[in-house]
Coordinates of C-alpha atoms and ligand atoms in Angstrom, one line a residue:
X12 CA 133.5 164.3 133.4
X13 CA 134.6 162.6 130.1
X14 CA 135.1 158.8 129.8
X15 CA 138.6 157.7 130.9
X16 CA 139.4 161.0 132.7
X17 CA 141.0 160.9 136.1
X18 CA 138.3 160.7 138.8
X19 CA 137.7 163.6 141.1
X20 CA 138.1 162.2 144.6
X21 CA 138.7 165.3 146.8
X22 CA 137.4 168.8 147.4
X23 CA 139.7 171.7 148.3
X24 CA 137.8 174.1 150.6
X25 CA 139.0 177.7 151.1
X26 CA 138.0 179.9 154.0
X27 CA 136.8 183.5 153.6
X28 CA 139.5 186.2 153.7
X29 CA 137.9 187.8 156.8
X30 CA 138.6 184.6 158.7
X31 CA 142.2 184.6 157.8
X32 CA 142.8 188.0 159.5
X33 CA 141.5 186.9 162.9
X34 CA 143.8 186.2 165.8
X35 CA 145.1 182.6 165.7
X36 CA 142.8 181.2 168.4
X37 CA 139.7 182.8 166.8
X38 CA 140.8 181.7 163.3
X39 CA 141.3 178.1 164.5
X40 CA 138.0 178.1 166.3
X41 CA 136.2 179.4 163.2
X42 CA 137.9 177.0 160.9
X43 CA 137.1 174.0 163.1
X44 CA 133.5 175.1 163.2
X45 CA 133.4 175.4 159.4
X46 CA 134.9 171.8 159.2
X47 CA 132.0 170.6 161.5
X48 CA 129.4 172.4 159.3
X49 CA 130.9 171.0 156.1
X50 CA 130.5 167.5 157.7
X51 CA 126.9 168.3 158.6
X52 CA 126.1 169.7 155.2
X53 CA 127.5 166.6 153.5
X54 CA 125.6 164.3 155.9
X55 CA 122.4 166.2 155.4
X56 CA 122.6 165.6 151.6
X57 CA 123.7 162.0 152.0
X58 CA 127.0 162.6 150.2
X59 CA 129.5 160.0 151.4
X60 CA 133.0 161.2 152.5
X61 CA 135.9 159.5 154.2
X62 CA 137.9 162.2 155.9
X63 CA 138.1 166.0 156.3
X64 CA 141.7 167.1 156.7
X65 CA 142.5 170.5 158.0
X66 CA 145.9 171.7 156.8
X67 CA 147.6 174.8 155.4
X68 CA 144.5 177.0 156.2
X69 CA 142.3 174.8 154.1
X70 CA 140.1 171.8 154.3
X71 CA 140.6 168.7 152.1
X72 CA 137.6 166.5 151.9
X73 CA 138.0 163.0 150.5
X74 CA 134.8 161.9 148.7
X75 CA 133.9 159.9 145.7
X76 CA 131.2 162.5 144.9
X77 CA 133.5 165.5 144.7
X78 CA 131.5 167.7 142.4
X79 CA 128.3 167.3 144.3
X80 CA 130.1 167.7 147.6
X81 CA 131.8 170.9 146.4
X82 CA 128.4 172.3 145.4
X83 CA 127.0 171.5 148.9
X84 CA 130.1 172.9 150.6
X85 CA 129.7 176.3 148.8
X86 CA 126.5 176.7 150.9
X87 CA 128.4 176.5 154.2
X88 CA 129.0 180.0 155.7
X89 CA 132.6 180.9 156.1
X90 CA 133.6 179.1 152.9
X91 CA 134.9 181.3 150.1
X92 CA 135.3 178.6 147.5
X93 CA 135.5 174.9 146.8
X94 CA 137.2 173.0 144.0
X95 CA 136.6 169.3 143.1
X96 CA 140.1 167.9 142.6
X97 CA 141.9 164.8 141.7
X98 CA 144.5 163.8 144.3
X99 CA 147.7 162.1 143.6
X100 CA 151.2 161.9 145.1
X101 CA 153.7 164.8 144.8
X102 CA 155.8 162.7 142.4
X103 CA 156.2 164.9 139.3
X104 CA 155.3 162.1 136.9
X105 CA 152.0 161.4 138.8
X106 CA 151.1 165.1 138.7
X107 CA 151.8 165.3 135.0
X108 CA 149.8 162.2 134.2
X109 CA 146.8 163.5 136.1
X110 CA 147.2 167.0 134.6
X111 CA 147.3 165.6 131.1
X112 CA 144.2 163.5 131.8
X113 CA 142.2 166.4 133.1
X114 CA 143.3 168.6 130.2
X115 CA 142.2 165.9 127.8
X116 CA 138.8 165.8 129.5
X117 CA 138.3 169.5 129.7
X118 CA 140.1 171.3 126.8
X119 CA 138.3 172.0 123.5
X120 CA 140.3 171.9 120.2
X121 CA 142.0 175.2 119.6
X122 CA 141.6 176.4 123.2
X123 CA 144.1 178.5 125.1
X124 CA 145.3 177.3 128.5
X125 CA 147.7 177.8 131.3
X126 CA 149.0 175.7 134.2
X127 CA 149.3 177.4 137.6
X128 CA 151.0 175.7 140.6
X129 CA 151.2 176.4 144.3
X130 CA 153.6 174.3 146.3
X131 CA 154.2 173.8 150.0
X132 CA 157.0 171.5 151.4
X133 CA 160.3 170.1 150.1
X134 CA 160.3 168.8 146.6
X135 CA 163.0 168.2 143.9
X136 CA 161.2 170.6 141.6
X137 CA 159.9 174.2 141.8
X138 CA 156.3 175.4 141.0
X139 CA 157.7 176.9 137.8
X140 CA 159.0 173.4 136.8
X141 CA 155.5 172.0 137.3
X142 CA 153.9 174.7 135.1
X143 CA 156.6 174.3 132.4
X144 CA 156.7 170.5 132.3
X145 CA 153.0 169.9 132.6
X146 CA 152.3 172.6 130.0
X147 CA 154.8 171.0 127.6
X148 CA 153.4 167.5 128.1
X149 CA 149.8 168.7 127.5
X150 CA 150.9 170.4 124.2
X151 CA 152.8 167.3 123.0
X152 CA 150.3 164.6 124.1
X153 CA 147.3 166.6 122.9
X154 CA 149.0 168.0 119.8
X155 CA 146.1 166.9 117.6
X156 CA 143.9 169.5 119.5
X157 CA 145.9 172.5 118.4
X158 CA 146.0 174.0 121.9
X159 CA 147.9 177.2 122.8
X160 CA 149.5 178.4 126.0
X161 CA 148.3 181.8 127.1
X162 CA 149.6 182.9 130.4
X163 CA 147.7 186.3 130.5
X164 CA 144.1 185.4 129.7
X165 CA 143.8 181.7 129.2
X166 CA 140.4 180.1 128.5
X167 CA 141.2 177.2 130.7
X168 CA 143.5 176.8 133.7
X169 CA 144.9 173.6 135.1
X170 CA 145.7 174.2 138.7
X171 CA 148.1 172.1 140.7
X172 CA 148.5 172.3 144.4
X173 CA 151.4 170.4 145.9
X174 CA 151.2 169.9 149.7
X175 CA 154.1 167.9 151.2
X176 CA 153.7 164.3 149.8
X177 CA 150.3 165.0 148.2
X178 CA 149.2 166.9 145.1
X179 CA 145.8 168.0 143.9
X180 CA 144.9 168.8 140.3
X181 CA 141.8 170.7 139.4
X182 CA 140.2 173.0 136.8
X183 CA 137.1 174.4 138.4
X184 CA 136.4 176.5 141.5
X185 CA 132.9 177.1 142.7
X186 CA 132.2 180.4 144.6
X187 CA 131.1 180.0 148.2
X188 CA 128.7 182.1 150.2
X189 CA 131.4 183.5 152.5
X190 CA 130.5 185.1 155.8
X191 CA 131.2 183.8 159.3
X192 CA 130.5 180.4 160.6
X193 CA 126.9 179.8 161.9
X194 CA 126.1 181.5 165.2
X195 CA 129.5 182.9 166.2
X196 CA 128.3 186.5 166.4
X197 CA 125.4 186.0 168.8
X198 CA 121.6 186.1 168.6
X199 CA 119.1 188.4 166.9
X200 CA 115.4 188.5 166.7
X201 CA 114.3 189.1 163.1
X202 CA 111.0 190.4 161.8
X203 CA 110.0 187.9 159.1
X204 CA 107.0 188.8 156.9
X205 CA 105.8 187.0 153.8
X206 CA 107.5 189.4 151.4
X207 CA 110.7 189.4 149.4
X208 CA 112.9 191.5 151.6
X209 CA 112.8 190.2 155.2
X210 CA 113.9 186.6 154.4
X211 CA 116.9 188.1 152.5
X212 CA 117.7 190.3 155.5
X213 CA 117.5 187.2 157.8
X214 CA 119.8 185.3 155.5
X215 CA 122.3 188.2 155.5
X216 CA 122.3 188.2 159.3
X217 CA 122.8 184.4 159.4
X218 CA 125.6 184.7 156.9
X219 CA 127.3 187.3 159.2
X220 CA 127.3 184.7 162.0
X221 CA 124.0 185.7 163.8
X222 CA 121.7 183.1 165.2
X223 CA 118.3 184.2 163.9
X224 CA 115.0 183.8 165.8
X225 CA 112.3 184.8 163.3
X226 CA 109.2 186.6 164.5
X227 CA 106.1 186.8 162.2
X228 CA 103.3 189.2 163.0
X229 CA 100.1 187.6 162.0
X230 CA 98.0 190.4 160.6
X231 CA 94.7 188.5 160.2
X232 CA 91.9 189.7 159.7
X233 CA 93.8 192.4 157.7
X234 CA 95.4 189.7 155.6
X235 CA 94.7 186.1 154.8
X236 CA 96.0 182.7 155.9
X237 CA 98.5 182.6 153.0
X238 CA 100.8 185.3 154.6
X239 CA 101.5 183.0 157.6
X240 CA 101.9 179.9 155.4
X241 CA 104.4 181.8 153.3
X242 CA 106.3 183.0 156.4
X243 CA 106.5 179.5 157.7
X244 CA 107.8 178.2 154.3
X245 CA 110.4 181.0 154.3
X246 CA 111.5 180.1 157.7
X247 CA 112.0 176.5 156.5
X248 CA 114.3 177.7 153.7
X249 CA 116.3 179.7 156.2
X250 CA 116.5 176.6 158.5
X251 CA 118.0 174.7 155.6
X252 CA 120.7 177.4 155.3
X253 CA 121.5 177.1 159.0
X254 CA 121.8 173.3 159.0
X255 CA 118.7 173.0 161.2
X256 CA 119.9 175.4 163.9
X257 CA 117.0 177.7 163.2
X258 CA 114.4 175.5 164.8
X259 CA 111.5 177.7 165.8
X260 CA 109.7 180.9 164.9
X261 CA 107.5 183.1 167.0
X262 CA 104.0 183.8 165.5
X263 CA 102.5 186.9 167.2
X264 CA 98.9 187.8 166.6
X265 CA 99.0 191.5 165.6
X266 CA 95.5 191.9 164.2
X267 CA 93.9 193.1 167.5
X268 CA 96.6 195.8 168.0
X269 CA 96.3 196.9 164.4
X270 CA 92.5 197.1 164.8
X271 CA 93.0 199.5 167.8
X272 CA 95.4 201.6 165.7
X273 CA 92.8 201.8 162.9
X274 CA 90.0 202.7 165.2
X275 CA 91.7 205.3 167.4
X276 CA 94.6 206.9 165.5
X277 CA 95.0 209.2 162.4
X278 CA 94.8 207.0 159.3
X279 CA 98.0 208.2 157.7
X280 CA 100.0 207.1 160.7
X281 CA 98.7 203.5 160.6
X282 CA 101.9 201.9 159.2
X283 CA 104.3 203.8 161.4
X284 CA 102.3 203.0 164.5
X285 CA 101.9 199.3 163.5
X286 CA 105.7 199.0 163.0
X287 CA 106.3 200.7 166.3
X288 CA 104.1 198.1 168.0
X289 CA 105.9 195.3 166.2
X290 CA 109.3 196.6 167.4
X291 CA 108.1 196.9 171.0
X292 CA 107.0 193.3 170.9
X293 CA 110.1 192.1 169.1
X294 CA 112.2 194.0 171.7
X295 CA 110.5 192.1 174.5
X296 CA 111.0 188.8 172.8
X297 CA 114.7 189.8 172.2
X298 CA 115.1 190.4 175.9
X299 CA 113.5 187.0 176.7
X300 CA 115.8 185.3 174.2
X301 CA 119.0 187.1 175.3
X302 CA 119.3 188.6 171.7
X303 CA 121.3 191.7 171.1
X304 CA 119.5 193.3 168.2
X305 CA 116.3 193.2 166.1
X306 CA 116.7 192.7 162.3
X307 CA 114.2 194.0 159.7
X308 CA 114.0 194.0 155.9
X309 CA 113.6 197.7 155.5
X310 CA 115.3 199.5 152.6
X311 CA 115.4 203.3 152.5
X312 CA 112.4 204.6 150.6
X313 CA 111.1 201.2 149.5
X314 CA 107.7 201.7 151.1
X315 CA 106.1 204.8 152.6
X316 CA 106.9 203.4 156.1
X317 CA 110.6 203.2 155.1
X318 CA 111.4 206.8 154.3
X319 CA 114.3 208.0 156.5
X320 CA 112.0 210.2 158.4
X321 CA 109.5 207.3 159.1
X322 CA 112.3 204.9 160.0
X323 CA 113.5 207.5 162.5
X324 CA 109.9 207.9 163.9
X325 CA 109.7 204.1 164.1
X326 CA 113.0 203.4 165.7
X327 CA 112.4 205.5 168.8
X328 CA 109.8 202.9 169.9
X329 CA 112.6 200.4 170.7
X330 CA 114.8 201.4 173.5
X331 CA 118.0 199.7 174.5
X332 CA 118.4 197.5 171.4
X333 CA 119.7 198.4 167.9
X334 CA 117.5 197.7 164.8
X335 CA 119.7 196.2 162.2
X336 CA 118.6 196.7 158.6
X337 CA 120.9 194.7 156.3
X338 CA 119.0 195.9 153.1
X339 CA 118.9 199.5 154.0
X340 CA 121.0 200.5 150.9
X341 CA 120.2 197.6 148.6
X342 CA 118.4 198.3 145.3
X343 CA 115.3 196.1 144.9
X344 CA 116.9 194.3 141.9
X345 CA 119.8 193.2 144.1
X346 CA 117.5 192.0 146.8
X347 CA 115.5 190.0 144.2
X348 CA 118.6 188.5 142.8
X349 CA 119.8 187.4 146.2
X350 CA 116.3 186.1 147.1
X351 CA 116.5 183.9 143.9
X352 CA 119.9 182.7 144.8
X353 CA 119.0 181.7 148.3
X354 CA 115.7 180.1 147.3
X355 CA 113.2 182.4 149.0
X356 CA 112.0 184.3 146.0
X357 CA 109.6 181.7 144.6
X358 CA 107.8 181.6 148.0
X359 CA 107.7 185.3 148.6
X360 CA 106.4 185.9 145.0
X361 CA 103.4 183.8 145.6
X362 CA 100.3 185.9 146.2
X363 CA 98.8 186.7 149.5
X364 CA 96.1 189.3 150.5
X365 CA 98.6 192.0 151.5
X366 CA 97.6 194.3 154.4
X367 CA 94.1 195.8 154.0
X368 CA 94.8 198.1 157.0
X369 CA 97.4 200.2 155.0
X370 CA 95.9 203.6 154.2
X371 CA 95.7 205.0 150.7
X372 CA 97.8 208.0 151.6
X373 CA 100.2 207.0 154.3
X374 CA 102.5 209.7 155.6
X375 CA 106.1 209.7 154.3
X376 CA 107.4 212.0 156.9
X377 CA 105.9 211.3 160.3
X378 CA 106.8 213.7 163.0
X379 CA 107.6 212.1 166.3
X380 CA 105.4 214.5 168.3
X381 CA 102.4 213.5 166.1
X382 CA 103.2 209.9 166.6
X383 CA 103.5 210.2 170.3
X384 CA 100.3 212.2 170.5
X385 CA 98.5 209.5 168.4
X386 CA 99.8 206.8 170.7
X387 CA 98.2 208.5 173.7
X388 CA 94.9 207.1 172.4
X389 CA 96.3 203.6 172.8
X390 CA 97.0 201.4 175.8
X391 CA 100.3 200.4 174.4
X392 CA 101.5 198.3 177.4
X393 CA 98.3 196.2 177.3
X394 CA 98.5 195.7 173.6
X395 CA 102.1 194.5 173.9
X396 CA 101.3 192.3 176.8
X397 CA 98.3 190.8 175.0
X398 CA 100.3 190.1 171.9
X399 CA 103.1 188.5 174.0
X400 CA 100.7 186.3 175.9
X401 CA 99.2 185.0 172.7
X402 CA 102.6 184.6 170.9
X403 CA 103.3 181.0 169.9
X404 CA 106.5 179.3 169.1
X405 CA 106.2 177.1 166.0
X406 CA 108.7 174.4 165.3
X407 CA 110.6 174.8 162.0
X408 CA 112.1 171.9 160.1
X409 CA 114.3 172.4 157.1
Ligands
ATP18 P1 109.0 192.6 153.1 O1 109.2 192.4 151.7 O2 110.1 192.0 154.0 O3 107.7 192.1 153.5 P2 108.2 195.3 152.7 O4 109.1 195.9 151.7 O5 107.0 194.7 152.1 O6 109.0 194.1 153.4 P3 107.0 196.6 155.0 O7 105.8 195.8 154.9 O8 107.0 198.0 155.2 O9 108.0 196.4 153.8 O10 107.9 195.9 156.1 C1 109.2 196.4 156.5 C2 109.8 195.3 157.4 O11 109.0 195.2 158.5 C3 109.9 193.9 156.8 O12 111.0 193.8 156.0 C4 109.8 193.1 158.0 O13 111.1 193.0 158.5 C5 108.9 193.8 158.9 N1 107.6 193.3 158.7 C6 106.5 193.8 158.0 N2 105.4 193.1 158.1 C7 105.7 192.1 159.0 C8 105.0 191.0 159.5 N3 103.7 190.7 159.2 N4 105.7 190.1 160.3 C9 107.0 190.3 160.6 N5 107.7 191.3 160.2 C10 107.1 192.2 159.4
MG19 MG1 108.5 193.9 150.2

């Protein structure tokens, strides 16, 4: 901010609209959790703060590093937006002096602006009075800038929020990630590969309040070491988003099962059979974890194994648990954009060997009877048991 401008000392934190429509006890529980996560997010980044006040369906954070704090807070799930603000008393003269100071720091010559005010409590003035009087003072004190009021489509807005004896003045609002507070919707096991899609699917599940336990299927010798290294690095990024609550990942050796599939089953069914085995193992881990669903990064038609018909043939391998596919209807460009925003893209985009077991001409329309017939050549239960007995839990640190 410009020299001599009033110093930001607070952050106004708004909750997602979906939280506001919950019953009062649920809403309060969620809001308190978000307050706790805001505290953890600030501590994790070493941003000092004095107090977090919960009032009028918002949080008010007192901090000398309000802009950095607001940015950190936008990464807390359940937060719809955050604004660095200057706090003052609800005395009209105080509000006007801060408002003029902020206008001086942020308005360019010739700019159009508006003042908007929200007010809660008893005051000797109305919100309209604040808008009119502050607007007039900005025009007169900054007359040399040739500013204009435009209430319809202003280039700049000076916001004033008056809350009982306090007032907050701000100009910027940073968009938050939204969603539900971490963990309030229960647990899922998520298939995390080294690609672009599955980390985004995991992130979407986390944003929706699911505790995610990632499972990576280690395809060596059909891939190289880089795939596992990438999956671990991706899990660390996800751990950062969950304030360290995502602490571990299962790594399941899948090479031996895949070798059996290659040796004994029709080549064009390889990917469908491989995925069915993954789901079976994931389902067993989900039961052990008390998880209620398995998450994958499939998107309709993105790969041969993700045509609707193949997804159908794959799903029947998992009984008793839903397979959640948050990206099912995403375009790749949307997934990539989100991956960049959440910080997984750079890792996913690094090269790895891919899967050398994938056939040149995989089926795009596996028939369930063919799949079941092919599986007769496999000792599925032994393959699943073997994989589970060799599965490792790896610690993940953000
Ligand atoms: P991604 O970009 O997530 O790797 P993809 O588009 O390359 O996915 P597939 O390889 O067909 O597609 O995988 C579909 C989904 O199956 C993935 O999103 C992921 O959830 C799961 N999956 C695939 N390979 C693995 C693996 N080695 N370990 C864990 N999950 C996997
Ligand atoms: Mg992919």
